[in-house]
mmCIF file of C-alpha atoms in Angstrom:
data_model
loop_
_atom_site.group_PDB
_atom_site.id
_atom_site.type_symbol
_atom_site.label_atom_id
_atom_site.label_comp_id
_atom_site.label_asym_id
_atom_site.label_seq_id
_atom_site.Cartn_x
_atom_site.Cartn_y
_atom_site.Cartn_z
ATOM 1 C CA MET H 10 -8.600 49.195 4.417
ATOM 2 C CA THR H 11 -9.594 52.636 5.658
ATOM 3 C CA ALA H 12 -7.665 55.807 4.898
ATOM 4 C CA ASN H 13 -6.585 55.988 8.546
ATOM 5 C CA ASN H 14 -5.212 52.437 8.435
ATOM 6 C CA MET H 15 -3.344 53.138 5.211
ATOM 7 C CA THR H 16 -1.799 56.252 6.721
ATOM 8 C CA ALA H 17 -0.851 54.338 9.878
ATOM 9 C CA ASN H 18 0.794 51.566 7.816
ATOM 10 C CA LYS H 19 2.778 54.102 5.788
ATOM 11 C CA THR H 20 3.947 55.756 8.990
ATOM 12 C CA ARG H 21 4.962 52.410 10.528
ATOM 13 C CA GLY H 22 6.804 51.513 7.336
ATOM 14 C CA ARG H 23 8.766 54.747 7.322
ATOM 15 C CA LEU H 24 9.651 54.358 10.990
ATOM 16 C CA ALA H 25 10.736 50.760 10.384
ATOM 17 C CA ALA H 26 12.910 51.893 7.469
ATOM 18 C CA LEU H 27 14.472 54.567 9.678
ATOM 19 C CA LEU H 28 15.100 51.971 12.395
ATOM 20 C CA LEU H 29 16.807 49.687 9.873
ATOM 21 C CA ALA H 30 18.905 52.588 8.589
ATOM 22 C CA VAL H 31 20.185 53.267 12.112
ATOM 23 C CA ILE H 32 20.653 49.624 13.134
ATOM 24 C CA THR H 33 22.735 48.747 10.073
ATOM 25 C CA PRO H 34 25.905 50.816 10.718
ATOM 26 C CA LEU H 35 25.667 50.044 14.436
ATOM 27 C CA VAL H 36 25.781 46.313 13.709
ATOM 28 C CA ALA H 37 28.271 46.403 10.852
ATOM 29 C CA GLU H 38 30.760 48.900 12.265
ATOM 30 C CA PHE H 39 30.100 50.116 15.803
ATOM 31 C CA THR H 40 29.744 46.722 17.505
ATOM 32 C CA LEU H 41 33.050 45.648 15.927
ATOM 33 C CA GLY H 42 34.883 48.667 17.263
ATOM 34 C CA ASN H 43 34.829 50.680 14.032
ATOM 35 C CA PRO H 44 34.911 53.449 15.079
ATOM 36 C CA PRO H 45 35.835 53.299 18.786
ATOM 37 C CA LEU H 46 33.300 54.733 21.212
ATOM 38 C CA ARG H 47 35.275 57.982 21.575
ATOM 39 C CA MET H 48 34.804 58.587 17.827
ATOM 40 C CA ALA H 49 31.184 57.506 17.556
ATOM 41 C CA TRP H 50 30.339 60.685 15.672
ATOM 42 C CA LEU H 51 32.003 59.131 12.615
ATOM 43 C CA LEU H 52 28.920 56.939 12.267
ATOM 44 C CA LEU H 53 27.283 59.974 10.675
ATOM 45 C CA LEU H 54 29.499 59.307 7.646
ATOM 46 C CA TRP H 55 28.329 55.680 7.469
ATOM 47 C CA ILE H 56 24.581 56.084 7.939
ATOM 48 C CA PRO H 57 23.863 57.384 4.409
ATOM 49 C CA ILE H 58 25.602 54.517 2.593
ATOM 50 C CA TYR H 59 24.892 51.739 5.101
ATOM 51 C CA GLY H 60 21.419 52.806 6.145
ATOM 52 C CA ALA H 61 20.020 53.797 2.767
ATOM 53 C CA GLY H 62 21.865 50.945 1.034
ATOM 54 C CA VAL H 63 20.395 48.206 3.199
ATOM 55 C CA VAL H 64 16.933 49.789 3.179
ATOM 56 C CA LEU H 65 17.210 49.668 -0.619
ATOM 57 C CA VAL H 66 18.293 46.013 -0.455
ATOM 58 C CA ARG H 67 15.259 45.114 1.645
ATOM 59 C CA GLU H 68 12.811 47.063 -0.508
ATOM 60 C CA LEU H 69 14.014 45.435 -3.722
ATOM 61 C CA VAL H 70 14.073 41.927 -2.261
ATOM 62 C CA ARG H 71 10.609 42.219 -0.716
ATOM 63 C CA ARG H 72 9.192 43.367 -4.044
ATOM 64 C CA ALA H 73 10.972 40.577 -5.918
ATOM 65 C CA GLY H 74 10.025 37.935 -3.345
ATOM 66 C CA THR H 75 13.431 36.242 -3.377
ATOM 67 C CA GLY H 76 13.756 35.945 0.407
ATOM 68 C CA TRP H 77 17.041 35.485 2.222
ATOM 69 C CA THR H 78 18.826 34.360 -0.926
ATOM 70 C CA GLY H 79 18.033 37.752 -2.402
ATOM 71 C CA VAL H 80 19.115 39.564 0.764
ATOM 72 C CA LEU H 81 22.489 37.824 0.802
ATOM 73 C CA LEU H 82 23.161 38.357 -2.912
ATOM 74 C CA LEU H 83 22.176 42.021 -2.823
ATOM 75 C CA GLY H 84 24.107 42.379 0.446
ATOM 76 C CA ALA H 85 27.166 41.063 -1.378
ATOM 77 C CA ALA H 86 26.505 43.591 -4.163
ATOM 78 C CA TYR H 87 26.366 46.296 -1.504
ATOM 79 C CA GLY H 88 29.754 45.111 -0.256
ATOM 80 C CA VAL H 89 31.260 45.420 -3.738
ATOM 81 C CA VAL H 90 29.903 48.969 -4.052
ATOM 82 C CA GLU H 91 31.322 50.052 -0.698
ATOM 83 C CA GLU H 92 34.629 48.213 -0.751
ATOM 84 C CA GLY H 93 35.296 48.157 -4.491
ATOM 85 C CA LEU H 94 33.851 51.403 -5.821
ATOM 86 C CA ALA H 95 33.595 53.822 -2.877
ATOM 87 C CA LEU H 96 36.541 52.929 -0.646
ATOM 88 C CA GLN H 97 38.329 50.950 -3.397
ATOM 89 C CA ALA H 98 39.916 48.914 -0.618
ATOM 90 C CA LEU H 99 39.517 45.676 -2.590
ATOM 91 C CA SER H 100 42.352 46.765 -4.856
ATOM 92 C CA SER H 101 44.249 49.449 -2.950
ATOM 93 C CA PRO H 102 47.912 48.517 -2.368
ATOM 94 C CA THR H 103 48.036 50.556 0.850
ATOM 95 C CA MET H 104 44.623 50.830 2.575
ATOM 96 C CA TYR H 105 44.435 48.874 5.842
ATOM 97 C CA GLY H 106 47.608 47.017 4.833
ATOM 98 C CA ALA H 107 45.272 44.494 3.178
ATOM 99 C CA ALA H 108 47.535 43.993 0.171
ATOM 100 C CA GLY H 109 50.002 42.215 2.438
ATOM 101 C CA TRP H 110 47.517 39.751 3.896
ATOM 102 C CA ALA H 111 47.686 37.280 1.002
ATOM 103 C CA PRO H 112 48.675 37.133 -2.672
ATOM 104 C CA ARG H 113 46.888 39.662 -4.856
ATOM 105 C CA ILE H 114 44.752 38.011 -7.531
ATOM 106 C CA LEU H 115 43.759 39.933 -10.672
ATOM 107 C CA GLY H 116 44.692 43.132 -8.880
ATOM 108 C CA LEU H 117 42.487 42.367 -5.864
ATOM 109 C CA ASN H 118 43.511 41.895 -2.236
ATOM 110 C CA SER H 119 42.373 38.284 -2.092
ATOM 111 C CA ALA H 120 42.009 37.624 1.647
ATOM 112 C CA TYR H 121 40.452 41.041 2.249
ATOM 113 C CA THR H 122 37.940 40.446 -0.543
ATOM 114 C CA GLU H 123 37.100 37.003 0.825
ATOM 115 C CA LEU H 124 36.524 38.551 4.245
ATOM 116 C CA GLN H 125 34.604 41.675 3.328
ATOM 117 C CA ILE H 126 32.058 40.619 0.698
ATOM 118 C CA PRO H 127 30.481 37.827 2.809
ATOM 119 C CA TYR H 128 30.837 40.058 5.877
ATOM 120 C CA HIS H 129 28.691 42.753 4.273
ATOM 121 C CA ALA H 130 26.173 40.185 3.048
ATOM 122 C CA VAL H 131 25.688 38.876 6.592
ATOM 123 C CA PHE H 132 26.517 41.672 9.051
ATOM 124 C CA SER H 133 25.594 44.687 6.932
ATOM 125 C CA ALA H 134 22.450 43.265 5.310
ATOM 126 C CA ALA H 135 21.010 39.992 6.630
ATOM 127 C CA ILE H 136 21.417 40.553 10.378
ATOM 128 C CA PRO H 137 20.107 44.161 10.495
ATOM 129 C CA ILE H 138 17.142 43.185 8.288
ATOM 130 C CA LEU H 139 16.355 40.164 10.470
ATOM 131 C CA LEU H 140 16.565 42.216 13.659
ATOM 132 C CA THR H 141 14.233 44.863 12.237
ATOM 133 C CA ASP H 142 11.786 42.172 11.106
ATOM 134 C CA LEU H 143 11.753 40.783 14.651
ATOM 135 C CA ILE H 144 11.225 44.243 16.135
ATOM 136 C CA VAL H 145 8.424 45.074 13.671
ATOM 137 C CA PRO H 146 6.957 41.625 12.883
ATOM 138 C CA SER H 147 3.735 42.950 11.345
ATOM 139 C CA LEU H 148 5.713 44.331 8.388
ATOM 140 C CA ARG H 149 8.279 41.566 7.930
ATOM 141 C CA ASP H 150 6.870 40.331 4.609
ATOM 142 C CA ARG H 151 6.104 43.742 3.126
ATOM 143 C CA PRO H 152 8.127 46.635 1.737
ATOM 144 C CA TYR H 153 8.489 49.496 4.175
ATOM 145 C CA LEU H 154 8.352 52.244 1.565
ATOM 146 C CA GLY H 155 6.514 53.153 -1.588
ATOM 147 C CA ARG H 156 8.217 53.564 -4.945
ATOM 148 C CA LEU H 157 9.173 57.163 -4.233
ATOM 149 C CA GLY H 158 10.704 56.210 -0.886
ATOM 150 C CA THR H 159 12.672 53.430 -2.568
ATOM 151 C CA TRP H 160 14.048 55.861 -5.153
ATOM 152 C CA VAL H 161 14.983 58.274 -2.381
ATOM 153 C CA ALA H 162 16.842 55.474 -0.575
ATOM 154 C CA GLY H 163 18.720 54.723 -3.792
ATOM 155 C CA VAL H 164 19.739 58.344 -4.281
ATOM 156 C CA VAL H 165 20.895 58.682 -0.662
ATOM 157 C CA PHE H 166 22.866 55.455 -1.045
ATOM 158 C CA VAL H 167 24.729 56.815 -4.076
ATOM 159 C CA LEU H 168 25.378 60.118 -2.310
ATOM 160 C CA GLY H 169 26.584 58.197 0.746
ATOM 161 C CA ALA H 170 29.081 56.298 -1.409
ATOM 162 C CA LEU H 171 30.340 59.594 -2.827
ATOM 163 C CA LEU H 172 30.571 60.995 0.704
ATOM 164 C CA LEU H 173 32.879 58.139 1.728
ATOM 165 C CA ARG H 174 34.934 58.691 -1.384
ATOM 166 C CA VAL H 175 35.579 62.372 -0.676
ATOM 167 C CA THR H 176 36.020 62.103 3.095
ATOM 168 C CA VAL H 177 37.341 58.774 4.389
ATOM 169 C CA VAL H 178 39.368 57.833 1.322
ATOM 170 C CA THR H 179 41.066 61.208 0.926
ATOM 171 C CA THR H 180 42.134 60.924 4.571
ATOM 172 C CA ILE H 181 43.392 57.346 4.825
ATOM 173 C CA ASP H 182 44.331 56.513 1.231
ATOM 174 C CA PRO H 183 44.978 59.815 -0.576
ATOM 175 C CA GLY H 184 45.750 59.726 -4.265
ATOM 176 C CA TYR H 185 44.744 56.133 -4.974
ATOM 177 C CA GLN H 186 42.413 55.466 -7.885
ATOM 178 C CA ALA H 187 41.539 51.920 -8.841
ATOM 179 C CA PRO H 188 42.432 50.940 -12.418
ATOM 180 C CA PRO H 189 39.556 51.161 -14.936
ATOM 181 C CA ALA H 190 39.542 47.378 -15.366
ATOM 182 C CA ILE H 191 38.993 46.866 -11.607
ATOM 183 C CA LEU H 192 36.193 49.437 -11.523
ATOM 184 C CA ALA H 193 34.545 47.852 -14.569
ATOM 185 C CA GLY H 194 34.827 44.428 -12.967
ATOM 186 C CA CYS H 195 33.188 45.716 -9.793
ATOM 187 C CA VAL H 196 30.324 47.229 -11.807
ATOM 188 C CA VAL H 197 29.797 43.932 -13.647
ATOM 189 C CA ALA H 198 29.899 41.997 -10.356
ATOM 190 C CA VAL H 199 27.294 44.319 -8.818
ATOM 191 C CA ALA H 200 25.039 43.956 -11.863
ATOM 192 C CA LEU H 201 25.279 40.148 -11.823
ATOM 193 C CA LEU H 202 24.675 39.899 -8.077
ATOM 194 C CA VAL H 203 21.666 42.222 -8.228
ATOM 195 C CA ALA H 204 20.198 40.384 -11.228
ATOM 196 C CA ALA H 205 20.618 37.037 -9.466
ATOM 197 C CA GLY H 206 19.272 38.401 -6.186
ATOM 198 C CA LEU H 207 16.111 39.688 -7.832
ATOM 199 C CA ARG H 208 15.480 36.606 -9.967
ATOM 200 C CA LEU H 209 16.580 33.527 -8.062
ATOM 201 C CA ARG H 210 13.545 32.078 -6.343
ATOM 202 C CA SER H 211 13.880 29.577 -3.558
ATOM 203 C CA ARG H 212 14.578 26.124 -4.914
ATOM 204 C CA PRO H 213 12.578 23.125 -3.708
ATOM 205 C CA ARG H 214 13.209 22.759 -0.038
ATOM 206 C CA ALA H 215 16.237 20.781 1.024
ATOM 207 C CA ALA H 216 15.870 17.689 3.156
ATOM 208 C CA ALA H 217 14.882 18.975 6.566
ATOM 209 C CA THR H 218 16.928 18.266 9.658
ATOM 210 C CA ARG H 219 15.590 18.869 13.126
ATOM 211 C CA PRO H 220 17.083 22.193 14.245
ATOM 212 C CA PRO H 221 19.075 22.395 17.461
ATOM 213 C CA ALA H 222 17.659 24.115 20.521
ATOM 214 C CA PRO H 223 17.815 27.923 20.364
ATOM 215 C CA ALA H 224 20.728 27.980 22.823
ATOM 216 C CA ALA H 225 22.686 25.589 20.613
ATOM 217 C CA ALA H 226 21.808 27.685 17.558
ATOM 218 C CA GLY H 227 23.273 30.678 19.388
ATOM 219 C CA LEU H 228 26.479 28.791 20.129
ATOM 220 C CA PHE H 229 26.651 27.706 16.493
ATOM 221 C CA GLY H 230 26.302 31.317 15.350
ATOM 222 C CA ALA H 231 29.038 32.435 17.739
ATOM 223 C CA VAL H 232 31.507 29.742 16.682
ATOM 224 C CA ALA H 233 30.876 30.215 12.951
ATOM 225 C CA ALA H 234 31.164 34.005 13.091
ATOM 226 C CA PHE H 235 34.284 34.056 15.273
ATOM 227 C CA ALA H 236 35.978 31.328 13.223
ATOM 228 C CA TYR H 237 35.335 33.082 9.915
ATOM 229 C CA LEU H 238 36.635 36.416 11.183
ATOM 230 C CA ALA H 239 39.649 34.909 12.946
ATOM 231 C CA LEU H 240 40.662 32.865 9.893
ATOM 232 C CA LEU H 241 40.804 35.887 7.585
ATOM 233 C CA PHE H 242 41.491 39.025 9.637
ATOM 234 C CA PRO H 243 45.042 39.350 11.016
ATOM 235 C CA PHE H 244 44.972 40.073 14.743
ATOM 236 C CA GLY H 245 47.239 39.964 17.756
ATOM 237 C CA GLY H 246 50.139 41.491 15.851
ATOM 238 C CA ALA H 247 49.918 39.083 12.915
ATOM 239 C CA ALA H 248 50.672 40.441 9.452
ATOM 240 C CA ARG H 249 48.756 37.676 7.684
ATOM 241 C CA PRO H 250 45.627 35.664 8.503
ATOM 242 C CA ALA H 251 46.012 33.066 11.261
ATOM 243 C CA PHE H 252 49.679 34.019 11.806
ATOM 244 C CA THR H 253 50.667 32.312 8.551
ATOM 245 C CA HIS H 254 53.627 33.012 6.276
ATOM 246 C CA GLY H 255 54.040 32.670 2.532
ATOM 247 C CA GLY H 256 51.830 30.175 0.747
ATOM 248 C CA TRP H 257 50.511 28.841 4.063
ATOM 249 C CA VAL H 258 47.977 31.699 4.021
ATOM 250 C CA LEU H 259 45.914 29.572 1.635
ATOM 251 C CA VAL H 260 45.174 27.203 4.526
ATOM 252 C CA PRO H 261 43.102 29.627 6.653
ATOM 253 C CA MET H 262 41.572 31.097 3.489
ATOM 254 C CA SER H 263 40.407 27.627 2.460
ATOM 255 C CA ALA H 264 39.240 26.871 5.990
ATOM 256 C CA ALA H 265 37.116 30.028 5.957
ATOM 257 C CA VAL H 266 35.400 28.797 2.782
ATOM 258 C CA VAL H 267 34.669 25.490 4.509
ATOM 259 C CA VAL H 268 33.207 27.306 7.525
ATOM 260 C CA ALA H 269 30.950 29.461 5.330
ATOM 261 C CA VAL H 270 29.748 26.577 3.148
ATOM 262 C CA ALA H 271 29.135 24.286 6.128
ATOM 263 C CA ALA H 272 27.194 27.005 7.979
ATOM 264 C CA ALA H 273 25.043 27.719 4.915
ATOM 265 C CA TRP H 274 24.372 24.005 4.351
ATOM 266 C CA LEU H 275 23.349 23.399 7.952
ATOM 267 C CA LEU H 276 21.113 26.478 8.075
ATOM 268 C CA ARG H 277 19.392 25.451 4.858
ATOM 269 C CA ARG H 278 18.546 22.045 6.346
ATOM 270 C CA TRP H 279 17.499 23.430 9.743
ATOM 271 C CA THR H 280 15.176 26.012 8.191
ATOM 272 C CA ALA H 281 13.651 23.682 5.595
ATOM 273 C CA ASP H 282 10.410 23.247 7.539
ATOM 274 C CA GLY H 283 8.408 25.009 10.226
ATOM 275 C CA ARG H 284 10.440 23.790 13.182
ATOM 276 C CA TRP H 285 12.838 26.730 12.894
ATOM 277 C CA THR H 286 11.301 29.639 14.810
ATOM 278 C CA ASP H 287 11.981 33.289 15.526
ATOM 279 C CA ARG H 288 13.614 32.207 18.776
ATOM 280 C CA HIS H 289 16.134 30.181 16.758
ATOM 281 C CA SER H 290 16.785 33.123 14.423
ATOM 282 C CA LEU H 291 17.329 35.576 17.261
ATOM 283 C CA ALA H 292 19.564 33.146 19.148
ATOM 284 C CA LEU H 293 21.651 32.524 16.021
ATOM 285 C CA VAL H 294 22.050 36.251 15.370
ATOM 286 C CA SER H 295 22.735 37.016 19.036
ATOM 287 C CA GLY H 296 25.522 34.452 19.138
ATOM 288 C CA ALA H 297 27.047 35.841 15.951
ATOM 289 C CA LEU H 298 26.891 39.418 17.252
ATOM 290 C CA VAL H 299 28.426 38.584 20.630
ATOM 291 C CA ALA H 300 31.264 36.715 18.905
ATOM 292 C CA HIS H 301 31.619 39.607 16.457
ATOM 293 C CA THR H 302 32.117 42.081 19.308
ATOM 294 C CA ALA H 303 34.424 39.678 21.161
ATOM 295 C CA PHE H 304 36.577 39.469 18.056
ATOM 296 C CA GLY H 305 36.557 43.261 17.827
ATOM 297 C CA LEU H 306 37.938 43.403 21.362
ATOM 298 C CA ILE H 307 41.018 41.423 20.387
ATOM 299 C CA SER H 308 41.509 42.850 16.903
ATOM 300 C CA ASN H 309 40.228 46.433 16.736
ATOM 301 C CA THR H 310 41.106 48.012 20.077
ATOM 302 C CA ASP H 311 44.487 49.553 20.761
ATOM 303 C CA THR H 312 44.049 51.114 24.200
ATOM 304 C CA ALA H 313 42.468 50.164 27.508
ATOM 305 C CA ALA H 314 39.924 52.966 27.014
ATOM 306 C CA ASP H 315 38.908 51.607 23.615
ATOM 307 C CA ARG H 316 38.588 48.086 25.020
ATOM 308 C CA ALA H 317 36.437 49.360 27.879
ATOM 309 C CA GLY H 318 34.295 51.328 25.439
ATOM 310 C CA LEU H 319 33.717 48.363 23.126
ATOM 311 C CA ALA H 320 33.039 46.093 26.121
ATOM 312 C CA ALA H 321 30.392 48.582 27.265
ATOM 313 C CA VAL H 322 28.881 48.563 23.767
ATOM 314 C CA GLY H 323 28.813 44.763 23.922
ATOM 315 C CA VAL H 324 27.033 44.764 27.280
ATOM 316 C CA VAL H 325 24.391 47.206 26.026
ATOM 317 C CA MET H 326 23.966 45.172 22.846
ATOM 318 C CA ALA H 327 23.533 41.944 24.813
ATOM 319 C CA GLY H 328 20.963 43.622 27.051
ATOM 320 C CA LEU H 329 18.949 44.865 24.075
ATOM 321 C CA LEU H 330 19.068 41.428 22.461
ATOM 322 C CA ALA H 331 17.810 39.906 25.719
ATOM 323 C CA VAL H 332 14.902 42.362 25.785
ATOM 324 C CA LEU H 333 14.068 41.480 22.195
ATOM 325 C CA GLY H 334 14.318 37.808 23.091
ATOM 326 C CA ARG H 335 11.707 38.174 25.826
ATOM 327 C CA ARG H 336 9.435 39.998 23.406
ATOM 328 C CA VAL H 337 9.833 37.324 20.728
ATOM 329 C CA THR H 338 9.141 34.568 23.258
ATOM 330 C CA GLY H 339 6.058 36.432 24.464
ATOM 331 C CA LEU H 340 4.722 36.792 20.911
ATOM 332 C CA ILE H 341 5.252 33.088 20.213
ATOM 333 C CA ARG H 342 3.388 32.112 23.377
ATOM 334 C CA PHE H 343 0.574 34.547 22.525
ATOM 335 C CA CYS H 344 0.214 33.050 19.036
ATOM 336 C CA GLU H 345 0.163 29.546 20.460
#
């Protein structure tokens, strides 16, 4: 490889990392209505932790070679850092009203924890990484950055977590400090998830099942995403998930586990051989994102202006996904 090619690859890698850093908070927060369009400037507070954090996740996983299992496990670790250590919303008795969603277990807001950790694994890590891989396919199997760039991403991630702690938390949950035992538990959970995500190689392939058509994969993604969110996040004036009361909250919480396990099992079988393509992946993600924004419209918007703003974001998002879909289809036809 010539010096010019090496320089060009480094430049492409840095640009791809920057793209991923920008895409991540847009997917995880903005397309759900957090914050509303009129307060989009607040994304500047999220880019350091989200962007650098997920770039770090991708760099570590690509070096370890643990694939999507690694992405999901490190994405879950990211969720524990943000929700358990930075925001401390996993244990706060007041933030977001999450303590009232379901019984608290070991000092944790159980339904909120069940919602947020898988949410970050999928919407904060896996989906932004997949989208960036589809946009920059020539680098999908390689790290974007060198060792120095990876260390820089790690430092920015830590600083981003501290930024949330001293800005968002002091505004919406002033005075709360998680007990030392909760913080220690979060640190241990992060360490275990990272260790597993960097060591667990793909097991022998599961029995393959013919994947559905891309359109059906998109519908599957939409149904699974909307169902999981709707089962755990109170909406429409509900105080608890799925409008339940008392011990009945365990029903939607259990149903959400079934949805997640069934979706993972089906995806493992569908992707077990070469019949699953980039078109399937993009359709699956597109369906999940559209459902994600649709759920935001009914759960995260309080005014007509906010609903119109999020609807506009959804239309733009759908248009960009359609453009990417045409590009992916064109690349597949070219390769064939």
